[in-house]
Amino acid sequence: MIVNEEKCTGCGLCAEACPLGAIEISGEKARIDPSLCVNCQACLKVCPQDALSLEEAPLEGRVRCDACPIGCQIPEGRTGACQRFVNKGGTLHRVIPLHDFSDVQEIVGPEPEEVIRRPLITGIGAGTTYPDPKPAPWIVRGEVGGVEVVTVVTEAPLSY
């Protein structure tokens, strides 16, 4: 990311939005640490002065993540904006592996009856910005086939 110092007022919204702490306000201007910035554009989306712009050229020594449309350019040993993938030796690895039902069956118990498998809501549209490390605050209760069902959206999904 590039800061246009003539436009930047040092309001700090970009620093608050940066999921990796790559921006600090110094001398009433935003300063971006290029070793931490992955070009996720969260700062660009919140800047009221349009003082930030994207570096068009790929960042040297980075791996572009294609897990979502953001396309973070992740440096060695660091994570992308979502903090789900880390660059190890030029290859992206999940920080927390995905689990299928057999991995967690002892924790969650037997599979639910078919009547309560379908969620009352989905996570689509529950998020506010991306990346967003805060959980989406949706808990919905209802009754399906005589069974009380609670659906919780625990992660803010990608929103545009």
Short mmCIF file of N, CA and C in Angstrom, two decimals:
data_model
loop_
_atom_site.label_atom_id
_atom_site.label_comp_id
_atom_site.label_asym_id
_atom_site.label_seq_id
_atom_site.Cartn_x
_atom_site.Cartn_y
_atom_site.Cartn_z
N MET A 1 0.85 -1.17 0.00
CA MET A 1 0.00 0.00 0.00
C MET A 1 0.90 1.24 0.00
N ILE A 2 0.39 2.28 -0.63
CA ILE A 2 1.13 3.54 -0.72
C ILE A 2 0.28 4.63 -0.08
N VAL A 3 0.91 5.46 0.76
CA VAL A 3 0.22 6.58 1.42
C VAL A 3 0.52 7.86 0.66
N ASN A 4 -0.54 8.58 0.28
CA ASN A 4 -0.39 9.91 -0.30
C ASN A 4 -0.38 10.88 0.88
N GLU A 5 0.80 11.36 1.26
CA GLU A 5 0.93 12.19 2.45
C GLU A 5 0.21 13.53 2.33
N GLU A 6 -0.03 13.99 1.12
CA GLU A 6 -0.76 15.25 0.95
C GLU A 6 -2.23 15.08 1.32
N LYS A 7 -2.78 13.90 1.07
CA LYS A 7 -4.19 13.64 1.37
C LYS A 7 -4.40 13.13 2.80
N CYS A 8 -3.42 12.44 3.36
CA CYS A 8 -3.56 11.81 4.67
C CYS A 8 -3.68 12.86 5.77
N THR A 9 -4.72 12.69 6.61
CA THR A 9 -4.94 13.61 7.73
C THR A 9 -4.53 12.99 9.07
N GLY A 10 -4.12 11.72 9.05
CA GLY A 10 -3.70 11.06 10.28
C GLY A 10 -4.86 10.69 11.18
N CYS A 11 -6.04 10.46 10.61
CA CYS A 11 -7.23 10.15 11.41
C CYS A 11 -7.12 8.81 12.14
N GLY A 12 -6.34 7.88 11.60
CA GLY A 12 -6.11 6.60 12.27
C GLY A 12 -7.08 5.49 11.91
N LEU A 13 -8.07 5.76 11.07
CA LEU A 13 -9.02 4.71 10.70
C LEU A 13 -8.32 3.54 10.01
N CYS A 14 -7.33 3.86 9.20
CA CYS A 14 -6.60 2.80 8.50
C CYS A 14 -5.85 1.90 9.50
N ALA A 15 -5.25 2.50 10.51
CA ALA A 15 -4.51 1.73 11.51
C ALA A 15 -5.45 0.82 12.29
N GLU A 16 -6.65 1.30 12.59
CA GLU A 16 -7.64 0.48 13.29
C GLU A 16 -8.10 -0.68 12.43
N ALA A 17 -8.23 -0.45 11.12
CA ALA A 17 -8.75 -1.48 10.22
C ALA A 17 -7.72 -2.53 9.85
N CYS A 18 -6.45 -2.21 9.97
CA CYS A 18 -5.39 -3.14 9.54
C CYS A 18 -5.36 -4.38 10.45
N PRO A 19 -5.65 -5.56 9.90
CA PRO A 19 -5.69 -6.76 10.73
C PRO A 19 -4.33 -7.25 11.19
N LEU A 20 -3.25 -6.73 10.60
CA LEU A 20 -1.92 -7.21 10.93
C LEU A 20 -1.07 -6.17 11.66
N GLY A 21 -1.65 -5.03 12.00
CA GLY A 21 -0.90 -4.00 12.72
C GLY A 21 0.23 -3.40 11.91
N ALA A 22 0.07 -3.34 10.60
CA ALA A 22 1.13 -2.83 9.72
C ALA A 22 1.14 -1.31 9.61
N ILE A 23 0.14 -0.64 10.19
CA ILE A 23 0.04 0.81 10.05
C ILE A 23 0.09 1.47 11.42
N GLU A 24 0.88 2.53 11.52
CA GLU A 24 0.88 3.37 12.73
C GLU A 24 0.79 4.81 12.28
N ILE A 25 0.30 5.66 13.17
CA ILE A 25 0.21 7.09 12.89
C ILE A 25 1.40 7.76 13.55
N SER A 26 2.19 8.45 12.75
CA SER A 26 3.38 9.12 13.23
C SER A 26 3.49 10.46 12.52
N GLY A 27 3.64 11.53 13.31
CA GLY A 27 3.72 12.85 12.70
C GLY A 27 2.44 13.22 11.96
N GLU A 28 1.30 12.76 12.47
CA GLU A 28 -0.02 13.01 11.90
C GLU A 28 -0.17 12.45 10.49
N LYS A 29 0.56 11.39 10.19
CA LYS A 29 0.47 10.72 8.90
C LYS A 29 0.51 9.21 9.13
N ALA A 30 -0.17 8.47 8.26
CA ALA A 30 -0.12 7.01 8.32
C ALA A 30 1.22 6.54 7.79
N ARG A 31 1.83 5.60 8.52
CA ARG A 31 3.09 4.99 8.10
C ARG A 31 2.85 3.48 8.02
N ILE A 32 3.15 2.92 6.86
CA ILE A 32 2.92 1.50 6.65
C ILE A 32 4.25 0.76 6.69
N ASP A 33 4.31 -0.29 7.53
CA ASP A 33 5.50 -1.13 7.60
C ASP A 33 5.41 -2.14 6.46
N PRO A 34 6.22 -1.98 5.42
CA PRO A 34 6.11 -2.87 4.25
C PRO A 34 6.42 -4.33 4.56
N SER A 35 7.13 -4.59 5.64
CA SER A 35 7.43 -5.99 5.98
C SER A 35 6.21 -6.70 6.56
N LEU A 36 5.21 -5.93 7.03
CA LEU A 36 4.00 -6.52 7.61
C LEU A 36 2.80 -6.46 6.68
N CYS A 37 2.75 -5.46 5.80
CA CYS A 37 1.60 -5.24 4.92
C CYS A 37 1.51 -6.35 3.88
N VAL A 38 0.30 -6.91 3.70
CA VAL A 38 0.07 -7.96 2.72
C VAL A 38 -0.84 -7.48 1.58
N ASN A 39 -1.08 -6.18 1.51
CA ASN A 39 -1.94 -5.59 0.48
C ASN A 39 -3.37 -6.14 0.50
N CYS A 40 -3.94 -6.30 1.70
CA CYS A 40 -5.31 -6.81 1.82
C CYS A 40 -6.35 -5.74 1.50
N GLN A 41 -5.95 -4.50 1.55
CA GLN A 41 -6.76 -3.34 1.20
C GLN A 41 -7.82 -2.97 2.23
N ALA A 42 -7.75 -3.52 3.43
CA ALA A 42 -8.71 -3.14 4.47
C ALA A 42 -8.59 -1.65 4.77
N CYS A 43 -7.37 -1.14 4.80
CA CYS A 43 -7.13 0.27 5.08
C CYS A 43 -7.69 1.15 3.96
N LEU A 44 -7.49 0.72 2.74
CA LEU A 44 -7.95 1.47 1.57
C LEU A 44 -9.46 1.67 1.61
N LYS A 45 -10.18 0.65 2.07
CA LYS A 45 -11.65 0.70 2.09
C LYS A 45 -12.20 1.66 3.14
N VAL A 46 -11.44 1.96 4.20
CA VAL A 46 -11.97 2.81 5.26
C VAL A 46 -11.44 4.24 5.22
N CYS A 47 -10.47 4.53 4.38
CA CYS A 47 -9.85 5.86 4.36
C CYS A 47 -10.81 6.89 3.77
N PRO A 48 -11.27 7.86 4.59
CA PRO A 48 -12.21 8.86 4.09
C PRO A 48 -11.56 9.90 3.17
N GLN A 49 -10.24 9.97 3.18
CA GLN A 49 -9.52 10.96 2.36
C GLN A 49 -9.00 10.38 1.05
N ASP A 50 -9.24 9.09 0.82
CA ASP A 50 -8.73 8.43 -0.38
C ASP A 50 -7.21 8.61 -0.49
N ALA A 51 -6.53 8.49 0.65
CA ALA A 51 -5.09 8.75 0.72
C ALA A 51 -4.24 7.50 0.52
N LEU A 52 -4.87 6.35 0.32
CA LEU A 52 -4.13 5.11 0.15
C LEU A 52 -4.36 4.54 -1.24
N SER A 53 -3.35 3.91 -1.78
CA SER A 53 -3.50 3.25 -3.07
C SER A 53 -2.73 1.93 -3.04
N LEU A 54 -3.15 1.03 -3.89
CA LEU A 54 -2.57 -0.30 -3.95
C LEU A 54 -1.33 -0.29 -4.83
N GLU A 55 -0.29 -0.98 -4.36
CA GLU A 55 0.89 -1.18 -5.20
C GLU A 55 0.52 -2.21 -6.25
N GLU A 56 0.58 -1.82 -7.50
CA GLU A 56 0.15 -2.71 -8.58
C GLU A 56 1.10 -3.89 -8.79
N ALA A 57 2.40 -3.66 -8.67
CA ALA A 57 3.37 -4.73 -8.91
C ALA A 57 3.33 -5.75 -7.77
N PRO A 58 3.49 -7.03 -8.09
CA PRO A 58 3.56 -8.03 -7.02
C PRO A 58 4.72 -7.73 -6.08
N LEU A 59 4.51 -7.96 -4.80
CA LEU A 59 5.56 -7.71 -3.81
C LEU A 59 6.59 -8.84 -3.88
N GLU A 60 7.85 -8.48 -3.94
CA GLU A 60 8.93 -9.45 -4.09
C GLU A 60 9.04 -10.36 -2.87
N GLY A 61 9.27 -11.64 -3.13
CA GLY A 61 9.46 -12.60 -2.06
C GLY A 61 8.19 -13.00 -1.34
N ARG A 62 7.04 -12.71 -1.93
CA ARG A 62 5.76 -13.02 -1.29
C ARG A 62 5.05 -14.14 -2.05
N VAL A 63 4.15 -14.82 -1.35
CA VAL A 63 3.28 -15.82 -1.96
C VAL A 63 1.88 -15.24 -1.97
N ARG A 64 1.24 -15.26 -3.14
CA ARG A 64 -0.12 -14.74 -3.25
C ARG A 64 -1.09 -15.84 -2.82
N CYS A 65 -1.92 -15.52 -1.85
CA CYS A 65 -2.93 -16.46 -1.36
C CYS A 65 -4.16 -16.39 -2.26
N ASP A 66 -4.64 -17.54 -2.70
CA ASP A 66 -5.83 -17.56 -3.55
C ASP A 66 -7.02 -18.23 -2.85
N ALA A 67 -6.99 -18.26 -1.52
CA ALA A 67 -8.08 -18.87 -0.76
C ALA A 67 -9.35 -18.02 -0.80
N CYS A 68 -9.21 -16.74 -1.12
CA CYS A 68 -10.37 -15.84 -1.24
C CYS A 68 -10.04 -14.76 -2.26
N PRO A 69 -10.99 -13.91 -2.61
CA PRO A 69 -10.72 -12.87 -3.62
C PRO A 69 -9.79 -11.76 -3.17
N ILE A 70 -9.44 -11.67 -1.89
CA ILE A 70 -8.57 -10.61 -1.41
C ILE A 70 -7.18 -10.73 -2.02
N GLY A 71 -6.62 -11.93 -2.06
CA GLY A 71 -5.33 -12.16 -2.69
C GLY A 71 -4.15 -11.56 -1.94
N CYS A 72 -4.09 -11.79 -0.63
CA CYS A 72 -2.97 -11.28 0.16
C CYS A 72 -1.65 -11.78 -0.41
N GLN A 73 -0.64 -10.94 -0.31
CA GLN A 73 0.72 -11.31 -0.72
C GLN A 73 1.52 -11.49 0.58
N ILE A 74 1.71 -12.74 0.96
CA ILE A 74 2.19 -13.09 2.30
C ILE A 74 3.70 -13.31 2.32
N PRO A 75 4.41 -12.57 3.19
CA PRO A 75 5.86 -12.78 3.31
C PRO A 75 6.19 -14.05 4.10
N GLU A 76 7.40 -14.51 3.93
CA GLU A 76 7.89 -15.70 4.63
C GLU A 76 7.68 -15.58 6.14
N GLY A 77 7.11 -16.64 6.74
CA GLY A 77 6.95 -16.70 8.19
C GLY A 77 5.79 -15.89 8.73
N ARG A 78 4.98 -15.31 7.88
CA ARG A 78 3.86 -14.47 8.34
C ARG A 78 2.54 -15.01 7.79
N THR A 79 1.46 -14.48 8.36
CA THR A 79 0.12 -14.86 7.92
C THR A 79 -0.47 -13.78 7.04
N GLY A 80 -1.55 -14.16 6.33
CA GLY A 80 -2.32 -13.19 5.58
C GLY A 80 -3.26 -12.45 6.51
N ALA A 81 -4.10 -11.60 5.95
CA ALA A 81 -5.01 -10.78 6.74
C ALA A 81 -5.99 -11.62 7.56
N CYS A 82 -6.44 -12.74 7.03
CA CYS A 82 -7.39 -13.59 7.75
C CYS A 82 -6.72 -14.38 8.86
N GLN A 83 -5.41 -14.44 8.83
CA GLN A 83 -4.59 -15.15 9.81
C GLN A 83 -4.88 -16.65 9.82
N ARG A 84 -5.33 -17.17 8.67
CA ARG A 84 -5.60 -18.60 8.55
C ARG A 84 -4.48 -19.35 7.84
N PHE A 85 -3.63 -18.61 7.09
CA PHE A 85 -2.56 -19.25 6.33
C PHE A 85 -1.23 -18.59 6.65
N VAL A 86 -0.17 -19.40 6.72
CA VAL A 86 1.17 -18.90 6.97
C VAL A 86 2.07 -19.33 5.82
N ASN A 87 2.99 -18.46 5.43
CA ASN A 87 3.95 -18.75 4.38
C ASN A 87 5.16 -19.45 5.01
N LYS A 88 5.33 -20.72 4.68
CA LYS A 88 6.49 -21.48 5.16
C LYS A 88 7.27 -21.95 3.95
N GLY A 89 8.43 -21.32 3.74
CA GLY A 89 9.28 -21.73 2.64
C GLY A 89 8.66 -21.54 1.27
N GLY A 90 7.84 -20.53 1.12
CA GLY A 90 7.23 -20.25 -0.17
C GLY A 90 5.95 -21.02 -0.46
N THR A 91 5.46 -21.76 0.54
CA THR A 91 4.21 -22.51 0.41
C THR A 91 3.27 -22.10 1.54
N LEU A 92 2.01 -21.92 1.21
CA LEU A 92 1.03 -21.55 2.23
C LEU A 92 0.51 -22.78 2.95
N HIS A 93 0.45 -22.68 4.28
CA HIS A 93 -0.06 -23.76 5.13
C HIS A 93 -1.14 -23.19 6.02
N ARG A 94 -2.20 -23.98 6.23
CA ARG A 94 -3.24 -23.56 7.16
C ARG A 94 -2.66 -23.49 8.57
N VAL A 95 -2.99 -22.43 9.29
CA VAL A 95 -2.55 -22.29 10.67
C VAL A 95 -3.31 -23.28 11.54
N ILE A 96 -4.60 -23.37 11.34
CA ILE A 96 -5.45 -24.32 12.05
C ILE A 96 -6.06 -25.24 10.99
N PRO A 97 -5.80 -26.53 11.06
CA PRO A 97 -6.31 -27.42 10.02
C PRO A 97 -7.83 -27.53 10.06
N LEU A 98 -8.40 -27.83 8.90
CA LEU A 98 -9.84 -28.09 8.84
C LEU A 98 -10.10 -29.48 9.42
N HIS A 99 -11.24 -29.64 10.05
CA HIS A 99 -11.59 -30.92 10.66
C HIS A 99 -12.88 -31.42 10.05
N ASP A 100 -12.94 -32.72 9.80
CA ASP A 100 -14.22 -33.29 9.39
C ASP A 100 -14.91 -33.84 10.64
N PHE A 101 -16.11 -34.33 10.47
CA PHE A 101 -16.90 -34.75 11.62
C PHE A 101 -16.20 -35.82 12.44
N SER A 102 -15.50 -36.75 11.79
CA SER A 102 -14.85 -37.84 12.53
C SER A 102 -13.77 -37.31 13.49
N ASP A 103 -13.17 -36.17 13.15
CA ASP A 103 -12.14 -35.58 14.02
C ASP A 103 -12.72 -35.05 15.33
N VAL A 104 -13.95 -34.60 15.30
CA VAL A 104 -14.54 -33.93 16.47
C VAL A 104 -15.73 -34.68 17.06
N GLN A 105 -16.01 -35.87 16.56
CA GLN A 105 -17.19 -36.61 16.99
C GLN A 105 -17.23 -36.85 18.49
N GLU A 106 -16.09 -37.15 19.11
CA GLU A 106 -16.06 -37.38 20.56
C GLU A 106 -16.43 -36.12 21.32
N ILE A 107 -16.09 -34.96 20.78
CA ILE A 107 -16.37 -33.70 21.45
C ILE A 107 -17.83 -33.29 21.29
N VAL A 108 -18.35 -33.40 20.06
CA VAL A 108 -19.71 -32.91 19.79
C VAL A 108 -20.79 -33.96 19.95
N GLY A 109 -20.41 -35.23 20.06
CA GLY A 109 -21.40 -36.28 20.23
C GLY A 109 -21.86 -36.84 18.90
N PRO A 110 -22.88 -37.69 18.94
CA PRO A 110 -23.33 -38.34 17.71
C PRO A 110 -23.93 -37.34 16.72
N GLU A 111 -23.99 -37.77 15.46
CA GLU A 111 -24.58 -36.89 14.44
C GLU A 111 -26.03 -36.59 14.80
N PRO A 112 -26.46 -35.35 14.53
CA PRO A 112 -27.84 -35.00 14.85
C PRO A 112 -28.82 -35.69 13.90
N GLU A 113 -30.07 -35.76 14.35
CA GLU A 113 -31.10 -36.33 13.49
C GLU A 113 -31.24 -35.46 12.25
N GLU A 114 -31.68 -36.06 11.17
CA GLU A 114 -31.80 -35.36 9.89
C GLU A 114 -32.64 -34.09 10.01
N VAL A 115 -33.66 -34.11 10.83
CA VAL A 115 -34.57 -32.97 10.93
C VAL A 115 -33.88 -31.70 11.43
N ILE A 116 -32.80 -31.84 12.20
CA ILE A 116 -32.14 -30.64 12.72
C ILE A 116 -30.78 -30.35 12.09
N ARG A 117 -30.45 -31.01 11.01
CA ARG A 117 -29.16 -30.76 10.36
C ARG A 117 -29.10 -29.42 9.64
N ARG A 118 -30.18 -28.97 9.10
CA ARG A 118 -30.18 -27.74 8.31
C ARG A 118 -30.18 -26.53 9.25
N PRO A 119 -29.26 -25.57 9.05
CA PRO A 119 -29.22 -24.40 9.94
C PRO A 119 -30.42 -23.49 9.74
N LEU A 120 -30.77 -22.75 10.77
CA LEU A 120 -31.86 -21.79 10.67
C LEU A 120 -31.45 -20.59 9.83
N ILE A 121 -30.17 -20.22 9.90
CA ILE A 121 -29.62 -19.15 9.08
C ILE A 121 -28.25 -19.59 8.59
N THR A 122 -27.72 -18.85 7.62
CA THR A 122 -26.35 -19.11 7.20
C THR A 122 -25.52 -17.90 7.57
N GLY A 123 -24.22 -17.99 7.40
CA GLY A 123 -23.34 -16.86 7.70
C GLY A 123 -23.29 -15.84 6.59
N ILE A 124 -23.93 -16.10 5.45
CA ILE A 124 -23.84 -15.19 4.31
C ILE A 124 -24.47 -13.86 4.67
N GLY A 125 -23.68 -12.79 4.55
CA GLY A 125 -24.17 -11.45 4.85
C GLY A 125 -24.04 -11.03 6.30
N ALA A 126 -23.53 -11.92 7.16
CA ALA A 126 -23.44 -11.58 8.59
C ALA A 126 -22.24 -10.72 8.91
N GLY A 127 -21.21 -10.77 8.08
CA GLY A 127 -20.00 -10.00 8.34
C GLY A 127 -20.16 -8.53 7.99
N THR A 128 -19.23 -7.72 8.43
CA THR A 128 -19.29 -6.29 8.13
C THR A 128 -18.18 -5.90 7.19
N THR A 129 -16.98 -6.28 7.48
CA THR A 129 -15.84 -5.98 6.62
C THR A 129 -14.97 -7.21 6.56
N TYR A 130 -14.08 -7.22 5.61
CA TYR A 130 -13.15 -8.34 5.52
C TYR A 130 -11.76 -7.77 5.41
N PRO A 131 -10.84 -8.30 6.08
CA PRO A 131 -10.95 -9.38 7.04
C PRO A 131 -11.47 -8.87 8.37
N ASP A 132 -12.18 -9.68 9.05
CA ASP A 132 -12.78 -9.28 10.31
C ASP A 132 -12.53 -10.36 11.34
N PRO A 133 -11.61 -10.14 12.29
CA PRO A 133 -11.31 -11.16 13.28
C PRO A 133 -12.37 -11.29 14.36
N LYS A 134 -13.38 -10.43 14.34
CA LYS A 134 -14.41 -10.49 15.37
C LYS A 134 -15.54 -11.41 14.91
N PRO A 135 -16.10 -12.21 15.81
CA PRO A 135 -17.20 -13.08 15.42
C PRO A 135 -18.43 -12.29 15.02
N ALA A 136 -19.17 -12.84 14.08
CA ALA A 136 -20.44 -12.23 13.70
C ALA A 136 -21.44 -12.54 14.81
N PRO A 137 -22.16 -11.55 15.29
CA PRO A 137 -23.02 -11.73 16.46
C PRO A 137 -24.42 -12.27 16.13
N TRP A 138 -24.51 -13.47 15.59
CA TRP A 138 -25.81 -14.01 15.24
C TRP A 138 -26.04 -15.34 15.94
N ILE A 139 -27.06 -15.38 16.77
CA ILE A 139 -27.49 -16.61 17.40
C ILE A 139 -29.00 -16.66 17.21
N VAL A 140 -29.48 -17.71 16.56
CA VAL A 140 -30.90 -17.81 16.23
C VAL A 140 -31.44 -19.09 16.85
N ARG A 141 -32.61 -18.97 17.50
CA ARG A 141 -33.26 -20.13 18.11
C ARG A 141 -34.57 -20.38 17.39
N GLY A 142 -34.94 -21.63 17.33
CA GLY A 142 -36.21 -21.98 16.71
C GLY A 142 -36.56 -23.42 17.03
N GLU A 143 -37.68 -23.86 16.51
CA GLU A 143 -38.11 -25.23 16.72
C GLU A 143 -38.32 -25.88 15.36
N VAL A 144 -37.72 -27.04 15.17
CA VAL A 144 -37.84 -27.77 13.92
C VAL A 144 -38.26 -29.19 14.25
N GLY A 145 -39.44 -29.59 13.79
CA GLY A 145 -39.91 -30.94 14.03
C GLY A 145 -39.99 -31.30 15.50
N GLY A 146 -40.36 -30.32 16.34
CA GLY A 146 -40.48 -30.56 17.76
C GLY A 146 -39.16 -30.53 18.52
N VAL A 147 -38.08 -30.20 17.83
CA VAL A 147 -36.76 -30.13 18.46
C VAL A 147 -36.31 -28.68 18.50
N GLU A 148 -35.89 -28.21 19.69
CA GLU A 148 -35.36 -26.85 19.79
C GLU A 148 -33.98 -26.82 19.13
N VAL A 149 -33.79 -25.86 18.21
CA VAL A 149 -32.55 -25.76 17.45
C VAL A 149 -31.94 -24.38 17.66
N VAL A 150 -30.63 -24.34 17.86
CA VAL A 150 -29.90 -23.08 17.96
C VAL A 150 -28.84 -23.09 16.87
N THR A 151 -28.84 -22.03 16.05
CA THR A 151 -27.81 -21.88 15.02
C THR A 151 -26.98 -20.67 15.37
N VAL A 152 -25.65 -20.86 15.40
CA VAL A 152 -24.73 -19.78 15.75
C VAL A 152 -23.77 -19.56 14.58
N VAL A 153 -23.68 -18.31 14.12
CA VAL A 153 -22.67 -17.96 13.12
C VAL A 153 -21.48 -17.45 13.92
N THR A 154 -20.40 -18.22 13.88
CA THR A 154 -19.25 -17.90 14.74
C THR A 154 -18.12 -17.18 14.04
N GLU A 155 -18.22 -17.00 12.74
CA GLU A 155 -17.13 -16.38 12.01
C GLU A 155 -17.70 -15.40 11.00
N ALA A 156 -17.09 -14.25 10.89
CA ALA A 156 -17.55 -13.26 9.92
C ALA A 156 -17.13 -13.71 8.53
N PRO A 157 -18.09 -14.04 7.68
CA PRO A 157 -17.73 -14.48 6.34
C PRO A 157 -17.32 -13.31 5.45
N LEU A 158 -16.76 -13.64 4.32
CA LEU A 158 -16.34 -12.63 3.36
C LEU A 158 -17.53 -11.84 2.87
N SER A 159 -17.44 -10.52 2.93
CA SER A 159 -18.49 -9.67 2.36
C SER A 159 -17.82 -8.67 1.45
N TYR A 160 -18.53 -8.22 0.47
CA TYR A 160 -17.95 -7.34 -0.53
C TYR A 160 -18.37 -5.92 -0.32
#
